């Protein structure tokens, strides 16, 4: 049975707050943290990836990001959300390479003008393990939101 984890950014966030979340790559942080917890290992930070820009200057521009941790490979395909005035965020699809029996899929969208969400689907994991990770899912976003609201992040 598959379990779904979802984060929807609060609608009251300012455009500046959403921009800070995008710069911190919080959705990538959550995906890497969740996958690390499921596998019982430390995964690289979001910015510690190999990044390759493809089809720049065309309608199909996208960014390939990949993280490697031993035998685990996580790939993300990010498509910039562009409009008048520049890029406003990204739509990201994550793919985990070879982690049987675990099946893991994630998709995120963050547009600084309107909001964002992250949806992760996990299957092949014991129910007790799912309960444990459900309790910690979203902690990076919550911590950054609290810092933004308290003024600790300028």
JSON list of C-alpha atoms in Angstrom, two decimals:
[
{"chain": "A", "resi": 1, "resn": "UNK", "atom": "CA", "xyz": [0.00, 0.00, 0.00]},
{"chain": "A", "resi": 2, "resn": "UNK", "atom": "CA", "xyz": [1.28, 3.48, -0.88]},
{"chain": "A", "resi": 3, "resn": "UNK", "atom": "CA", "xyz": [1.42, 6.32, 1.61]},
{"chain": "A", "resi": 4, "resn": "UNK", "atom": "CA", "xyz": [1.29, 9.95, 0.57]},
{"chain": "A", "resi": 5, "resn": "UNK", "atom": "CA", "xyz": [3.00, 12.87, 2.29]},
{"chain": "A", "resi": 6, "resn": "UNK", "atom": "CA", "xyz": [1.88, 16.38, 1.31]},
{"chain": "A", "resi": 7, "resn": "UNK", "atom": "CA", "xyz": [2.98, 19.89, 2.20]},
{"chain": "A", "resi": 8, "resn": "UNK", "atom": "CA", "xyz": [1.09, 22.92, 0.94]},
{"chain": "A", "resi": 9, "resn": "UNK", "atom": "CA", "xyz": [2.63, 26.28, 1.73]},
{"chain": "A", "resi": 10, "resn": "UNK", "atom": "CA", "xyz": [0.37, 28.58, 3.76]},
{"chain": "A", "resi": 11, "resn": "UNK", "atom": "CA", "xyz": [-1.49, 31.02, 1.49]},
{"chain": "A", "resi": 12, "resn": "UNK", "atom": "CA", "xyz": [-0.65, 34.03, 3.68]},
{"chain": "A", "resi": 13, "resn": "UNK", "atom": "CA", "xyz": [3.09, 33.86, 2.91]},
{"chain": "A", "resi": 14, "resn": "UNK", "atom": "CA", "xyz": [4.50, 36.93, 1.24]},
{"chain": "A", "resi": 15, "resn": "UNK", "atom": "CA", "xyz": [6.22, 36.72, -2.11]},
{"chain": "A", "resi": 16, "resn": "UNK", "atom": "CA", "xyz": [9.51, 37.47, -0.34]},
{"chain": "A", "resi": 17, "resn": "UNK", "atom": "CA", "xyz": [8.98, 34.58, 2.10]},
{"chain": "A", "resi": 18, "resn": "UNK", "atom": "CA", "xyz": [8.23, 32.19, -0.78]},
{"chain": "A", "resi": 19, "resn": "UNK", "atom": "CA", "xyz": [11.36, 33.45, -2.57]},
{"chain": "A", "resi": 20, "resn": "UNK", "atom": "CA", "xyz": [13.44, 32.64, 0.53]},
{"chain": "A", "resi": 21, "resn": "UNK", "atom": "CA", "xyz": [11.96, 29.15, 0.67]},
{"chain": "A", "resi": 22, "resn": "UNK", "atom": "CA", "xyz": [12.84, 28.66, -2.99]},
{"chain": "A", "resi": 23, "resn": "UNK", "atom": "CA", "xyz": [16.41, 29.89, -2.43]},
{"chain": "A", "resi": 24, "resn": "UNK", "atom": "CA", "xyz": [16.79, 27.47, 0.50]},
{"chain": "A", "resi": 25, "resn": "UNK", "atom": "CA", "xyz": [15.47, 24.65, -1.71]},
{"chain": "A", "resi": 26, "resn": "UNK", "atom": "CA", "xyz": [13.24, 23.49, 1.12]},
{"chain": "A", "resi": 27, "resn": "UNK", "atom": "CA", "xyz": [11.28, 21.00, -1.00]},
{"chain": "A", "resi": 28, "resn": "UNK", "atom": "CA", "xyz": [14.53, 19.34, -2.03]},
{"chain": "A", "resi": 29, "resn": "UNK", "atom": "CA", "xyz": [15.58, 19.34, 1.65]},
{"chain": "A", "resi": 30, "resn": "UNK", "atom": "CA", "xyz": [12.38, 17.54, 2.60]},
{"chain": "A", "resi": 31, "resn": "UNK", "atom": "CA", "xyz": [12.73, 14.94, -0.16]},
{"chain": "A", "resi": 32, "resn": "UNK", "atom": "CA", "xyz": [16.36, 14.22, 0.75]},
{"chain": "A", "resi": 33, "resn": "UNK", "atom": "CA", "xyz": [15.56, 14.08, 4.49]},
{"chain": "A", "resi": 34, "resn": "UNK", "atom": "CA", "xyz": [12.59, 11.75, 4.00]},
{"chain": "A", "resi": 35, "resn": "UNK", "atom": "CA", "xyz": [14.53, 9.45, 1.73]},
{"chain": "A", "resi": 36, "resn": "UNK", "atom": "CA", "xyz": [17.47, 9.46, 4.16]},
{"chain": "A", "resi": 37, "resn": "UNK", "atom": "CA", "xyz": [15.18, 8.48, 7.03]},
{"chain": "A", "resi": 38, "resn": "UNK", "atom": "CA", "xyz": [13.56, 5.71, 5.00]},
{"chain": "A", "resi": 39, "resn": "UNK", "atom": "CA", "xyz": [16.96, 4.27, 4.10]},
{"chain": "A", "resi": 40, "resn": "UNK", "atom": "CA", "xyz": [18.65, 4.96, 7.44]},
{"chain": "A", "resi": 41, "resn": "UNK", "atom": "CA", "xyz": [21.49, 6.98, 5.97]},
{"chain": "A", "resi": 42, "resn": "UNK", "atom": "CA", "xyz": [22.67, 10.55, 5.64]},
{"chain": "A", "resi": 43, "resn": "UNK", "atom": "CA", "xyz": [22.08, 12.09, 2.23]},
{"chain": "A", "resi": 44, "resn": "UNK", "atom": "CA", "xyz": [23.82, 15.12, 0.72]},
{"chain": "A", "resi": 45, "resn": "UNK", "atom": "CA", "xyz": [22.50, 18.66, 1.16]},
{"chain": "A", "resi": 46, "resn": "UNK", "atom": "CA", "xyz": [20.27, 20.10, -1.58]},
{"chain": "A", "resi": 47, "resn": "UNK", "atom": "CA", "xyz": [22.99, 22.37, -2.98]},
{"chain": "A", "resi": 48, "resn": "UNK", "atom": "CA", "xyz": [25.53, 19.48, -3.07]},
{"chain": "A", "resi": 49, "resn": "UNK", "atom": "CA", "xyz": [24.27, 18.18, -6.38]},
{"chain": "A", "resi": 50, "resn": "UNK", "atom": "CA", "xyz": [25.49, 17.91, -9.91]},
{"chain": "A", "resi": 51, "resn": "UNK", "atom": "CA", "xyz": [23.46, 20.33, -11.99]},
{"chain": "A", "resi": 52, "resn": "UNK", "atom": "CA", "xyz": [23.14, 20.35, -15.76]},
{"chain": "A", "resi": 53, "resn": "UNK", "atom": "CA", "xyz": [21.13, 22.90, -17.73]},
{"chain": "A", "resi": 54, "resn": "UNK", "atom": "CA", "xyz": [19.49, 21.54, -20.89]},
{"chain": "A", "resi": 55, "resn": "UNK", "atom": "CA", "xyz": [17.76, 23.18, -23.85]},
{"chain": "A", "resi": 56, "resn": "UNK", "atom": "CA", "xyz": [18.60, 26.67, -22.58]},
{"chain": "A", "resi": 57, "resn": "UNK", "atom": "CA", "xyz": [16.93, 29.36, -24.65]},
{"chain": "A", "resi": 58, "resn": "UNK", "atom": "CA", "xyz": [14.14, 27.06, -25.84]},
{"chain": "A", "resi": 59, "resn": "UNK", "atom": "CA", "xyz": [10.61, 26.35, -24.67]},
{"chain": "A", "resi": 60, "resn": "UNK", "atom": "CA", "xyz": [11.87, 23.04, -23.20]},
{"chain": "A", "resi": 61, "resn": "UNK", "atom": "CA", "xyz": [14.51, 24.46, -20.84]},
{"chain": "A", "resi": 62, "resn": "UNK", "atom": "CA", "xyz": [15.07, 22.23, -17.83]},
{"chain": "A", "resi": 63, "resn": "UNK", "atom": "CA", "xyz": [17.64, 21.59, -15.15]},
{"chain": "A", "resi": 64, "resn": "UNK", "atom": "CA", "xyz": [18.80, 18.09, -14.26]},
{"chain": "A", "resi": 65, "resn": "UNK", "atom": "CA", "xyz": [20.03, 17.70, -10.68]},
{"chain": "A", "resi": 66, "resn": "UNK", "atom": "CA", "xyz": [21.49, 14.53, -9.22]},
{"chain": "A", "resi": 67, "resn": "UNK", "atom": "CA", "xyz": [22.68, 13.44, -5.80]},
{"chain": "A", "resi": 68, "resn": "UNK", "atom": "CA", "xyz": [24.73, 10.33, -5.11]},
{"chain": "A", "resi": 69, "resn": "UNK", "atom": "CA", "xyz": [25.10, 8.55, -1.75]},
{"chain": "A", "resi": 70, "resn": "UNK", "atom": "CA", "xyz": [26.79, 5.17, -2.13]},
{"chain": "A", "resi": 71, "resn": "UNK", "atom": "CA", "xyz": [24.55, 2.97, -4.25]},
{"chain": "A", "resi": 72, "resn": "UNK", "atom": "CA", "xyz": [21.65, 5.44, -4.11]},
{"chain": "A", "resi": 73, "resn": "UNK", "atom": "CA", "xyz": [21.05, 7.98, -6.85]},
{"chain": "A", "resi": 74, "resn": "UNK", "atom": "CA", "xyz": [18.36, 10.64, -6.68]},
{"chain": "A", "resi": 75, "resn": "UNK", "atom": "CA", "xyz": [17.58, 12.65, -9.79]},
{"chain": "A", "resi": 76, "resn": "UNK", "atom": "CA", "xyz": [15.39, 15.67, -10.19]},
{"chain": "A", "resi": 77, "resn": "UNK", "atom": "CA", "xyz": [14.17, 17.37, -13.32]},
{"chain": "A", "resi": 78, "resn": "UNK", "atom": "CA", "xyz": [13.31, 21.01, -12.67]},
{"chain": "A", "resi": 79, "resn": "UNK", "atom": "CA", "xyz": [11.42, 23.12, -15.15]},
{"chain": "A", "resi": 80, "resn": "UNK", "atom": "CA", "xyz": [11.63, 26.85, -14.46]},
{"chain": "A", "resi": 81, "resn": "UNK", "atom": "CA", "xyz": [8.34, 28.73, -14.09]},
{"chain": "A", "resi": 82, "resn": "UNK", "atom": "CA", "xyz": [8.98, 31.80, -16.19]},
{"chain": "A", "resi": 83, "resn": "UNK", "atom": "CA", "xyz": [7.03, 34.89, -17.07]},
{"chain": "A", "resi": 84, "resn": "UNK", "atom": "CA", "xyz": [7.44, 38.59, -17.64]},
{"chain": "A", "resi": 85, "resn": "UNK", "atom": "CA", "xyz": [10.04, 39.73, -15.16]},
{"chain": "A", "resi": 86, "resn": "UNK", "atom": "CA", "xyz": [12.07, 36.54, -15.02]},
{"chain": "A", "resi": 87, "resn": "UNK", "atom": "CA", "xyz": [11.83, 33.09, -13.43]},
{"chain": "A", "resi": 88, "resn": "UNK", "atom": "CA", "xyz": [9.36, 32.74, -10.58]},
{"chain": "A", "resi": 89, "resn": "UNK", "atom": "CA", "xyz": [10.12, 29.22, -9.38]},
{"chain": "A", "resi": 90, "resn": "UNK", "atom": "CA", "xyz": [10.30, 25.62, -10.51]},
{"chain": "A", "resi": 91, "resn": "UNK", "atom": "CA", "xyz": [8.23, 22.52, -11.06]},
{"chain": "A", "resi": 92, "resn": "UNK", "atom": "CA", "xyz": [10.36, 19.55, -9.95]},
{"chain": "A", "resi": 93, "resn": "UNK", "atom": "CA", "xyz": [9.92, 15.83, -10.47]},
{"chain": "A", "resi": 94, "resn": "UNK", "atom": "CA", "xyz": [12.12, 13.50, -8.41]},
{"chain": "A", "resi": 95, "resn": "UNK", "atom": "CA", "xyz": [13.24, 10.00, -9.36]},
{"chain": "A", "resi": 96, "resn": "UNK", "atom": "CA", "xyz": [15.02, 7.53, -7.09]},
{"chain": "A", "resi": 97, "resn": "UNK", "atom": "CA", "xyz": [17.22, 5.02, -8.83]},
{"chain": "A", "resi": 98, "resn": "UNK", "atom": "CA", "xyz": [17.29, 1.39, -7.57]},
{"chain": "A", "resi": 99, "resn": "UNK", "atom": "CA", "xyz": [16.10, 1.06, -3.99]},
{"chain": "A", "resi": 100, "resn": "UNK", "atom": "CA", "xyz": [14.03, -2.16, -3.97]},
{"chain": "A", "resi": 101, "resn": "UNK", "atom": "CA", "xyz": [11.61, -2.90, -2.35]},
{"chain": "A", "resi": 102, "resn": "UNK", "atom": "CA", "xyz": [11.05, 0.80, -1.68]},
{"chain": "A", "resi": 103, "resn": "UNK", "atom": "CA", "xyz": [9.12, 2.75, -4.28]},
{"chain": "A", "resi": 104, "resn": "UNK", "atom": "CA", "xyz": [9.46, 6.50, -3.96]},
{"chain": "A", "resi": 105, "resn": "UNK", "atom": "CA", "xyz": [8.11, 9.33, -6.12]},
{"chain": "A", "resi": 106, "resn": "UNK", "atom": "CA", "xyz": [7.94, 13.05, -5.48]},
{"chain": "A", "resi": 107, "resn": "UNK", "atom": "CA", "xyz": [6.74, 16.14, -7.30]},
{"chain": "A", "resi": 108, "resn": "UNK", "atom": "CA", "xyz": [7.04, 19.74, -6.15]},
{"chain": "A", "resi": 109, "resn": "UNK", "atom": "CA", "xyz": [6.01, 23.12, -7.44]},
{"chain": "A", "resi": 110, "resn": "UNK", "atom": "CA", "xyz": [7.00, 26.48, -6.02]},
{"chain": "A", "resi": 111, "resn": "UNK", "atom": "CA", "xyz": [5.96, 29.70, -7.73]},
{"chain": "A", "resi": 112, "resn": "UNK", "atom": "CA", "xyz": [6.92, 32.73, -5.64]},
{"chain": "A", "resi": 113, "resn": "UNK", "atom": "CA", "xyz": [3.88, 34.62, -6.95]},
{"chain": "A", "resi": 114, "resn": "UNK", "atom": "CA", "xyz": [1.22, 32.16, -5.78]},
{"chain": "A", "resi": 115, "resn": "UNK", "atom": "CA", "xyz": [2.58, 29.41, -3.50]},
{"chain": "A", "resi": 116, "resn": "UNK", "atom": "CA", "xyz": [3.78, 25.87, -3.64]},
{"chain": "A", "resi": 117, "resn": "UNK", "atom": "CA", "xyz": [3.35, 22.26, -2.67]},
{"chain": "A", "resi": 118, "resn": "UNK", "atom": "CA", "xyz": [5.25, 19.02, -2.32]},
{"chain": "A", "resi": 119, "resn": "UNK", "atom": "CA", "xyz": [3.73, 15.56, -2.76]},
{"chain": "A", "resi": 120, "resn": "UNK", "atom": "CA", "xyz": [5.73, 12.43, -1.94]},
{"chain": "A", "resi": 121, "resn": "UNK", "atom": "CA", "xyz": [4.43, 8.89, -2.45]},
{"chain": "A", "resi": 122, "resn": "UNK", "atom": "CA", "xyz": [6.13, 5.98, -0.67]},
{"chain": "A", "resi": 123, "resn": "UNK", "atom": "CA", "xyz": [5.39, 2.26, -1.01]},
{"chain": "A", "resi": 124, "resn": "UNK", "atom": "CA", "xyz": [7.20, -0.87, 0.09]},
{"chain": "A", "resi": 125, "resn": "UNK", "atom": "CA", "xyz": [7.89, 0.41, 3.60]},
{"chain": "A", "resi": 126, "resn": "UNK", "atom": "CA", "xyz": [6.71, -1.15, 6.90]},
{"chain": "A", "resi": 127, "resn": "UNK", "atom": "CA", "xyz": [3.74, 0.69, 8.49]},
{"chain": "A", "resi": 128, "resn": "UNK", "atom": "CA", "xyz": [5.62, 1.40, 11.73]},
{"chain": "A", "resi": 129, "resn": "UNK", "atom": "CA", "xyz": [8.40, 3.05, 9.75]},
{"chain": "A", "resi": 130, "resn": "UNK", "atom": "CA", "xyz": [5.88, 5.19, 7.87]},
{"chain": "A", "resi": 131, "resn": "UNK", "atom": "CA", "xyz": [4.42, 6.45, 11.15]},
{"chain": "A", "resi": 132, "resn": "UNK", "atom": "CA", "xyz": [7.86, 7.42, 12.39]},
{"chain": "A", "resi": 133, "resn": "UNK", "atom": "CA", "xyz": [8.75, 9.38, 9.29]},
{"chain": "A", "resi": 134, "resn": "UNK", "atom": "CA", "xyz": [5.31, 10.99, 9.07]},
{"chain": "A", "resi": 135, "resn": "UNK", "atom": "CA", "xyz": [6.03, 12.62, 12.43]},
{"chain": "A", "resi": 136, "resn": "UNK", "atom": "CA", "xyz": [9.19, 14.28, 11.11]},
{"chain": "A", "resi": 137, "resn": "UNK", "atom": "CA", "xyz": [8.07, 15.07, 7.55]},
{"chain": "A", "resi": 138, "resn": "UNK", "atom": "CA", "xyz": [8.00, 18.81, 6.92]},
{"chain": "A", "resi": 139, "resn": "UNK", "atom": "CA", "xyz": [10.42, 19.78, 9.67]},
{"chain": "A", "resi": 140, "resn": "UNK", "atom": "CA", "xyz": [12.74, 21.78, 7.38]},
{"chain": "A", "resi": 141, "resn": "UNK", "atom": "CA", "xyz": [9.90, 23.84, 6.00]},
{"chain": "A", "resi": 142, "resn": "UNK", "atom": "CA", "xyz": [8.37, 24.36, 9.46]},
{"chain": "A", "resi": 143, "resn": "UNK", "atom": "CA", "xyz": [11.71, 25.52, 10.87]},
{"chain": "A", "resi": 144, "resn": "UNK", "atom": "CA", "xyz": [12.29, 28.00, 8.06]},
{"chain": "A", "resi": 145, "resn": "UNK", "atom": "CA", "xyz": [8.70, 29.28, 8.23]},
{"chain": "A", "resi": 146, "resn": "UNK", "atom": "CA", "xyz": [9.07, 29.83, 11.98]},
{"chain": "A", "resi": 147, "resn": "UNK", "atom": "CA", "xyz": [12.35, 31.69, 11.45]},
{"chain": "A", "resi": 148, "resn": "UNK", "atom": "CA", "xyz": [10.76, 33.88, 8.76]},
{"chain": "A", "resi": 149, "resn": "UNK", "atom": "CA", "xyz": [7.73, 34.66, 10.94]},
{"chain": "A", "resi": 150, "resn": "UNK", "atom": "CA", "xyz": [9.82, 35.46, 14.01]},
{"chain": "A", "resi": 151, "resn": "UNK", "atom": "CA", "xyz": [12.15, 37.72, 12.02]},
{"chain": "A", "resi": 152, "resn": "UNK", "atom": "CA", "xyz": [15.22, 35.56, 12.63]},
{"chain": "A", "resi": 153, "resn": "UNK", "atom": "CA", "xyz": [15.78, 35.29, 8.88]},
{"chain": "A", "resi": 154, "resn": "UNK", "atom": "CA", "xyz": [16.22, 38.71, 7.34]}
]
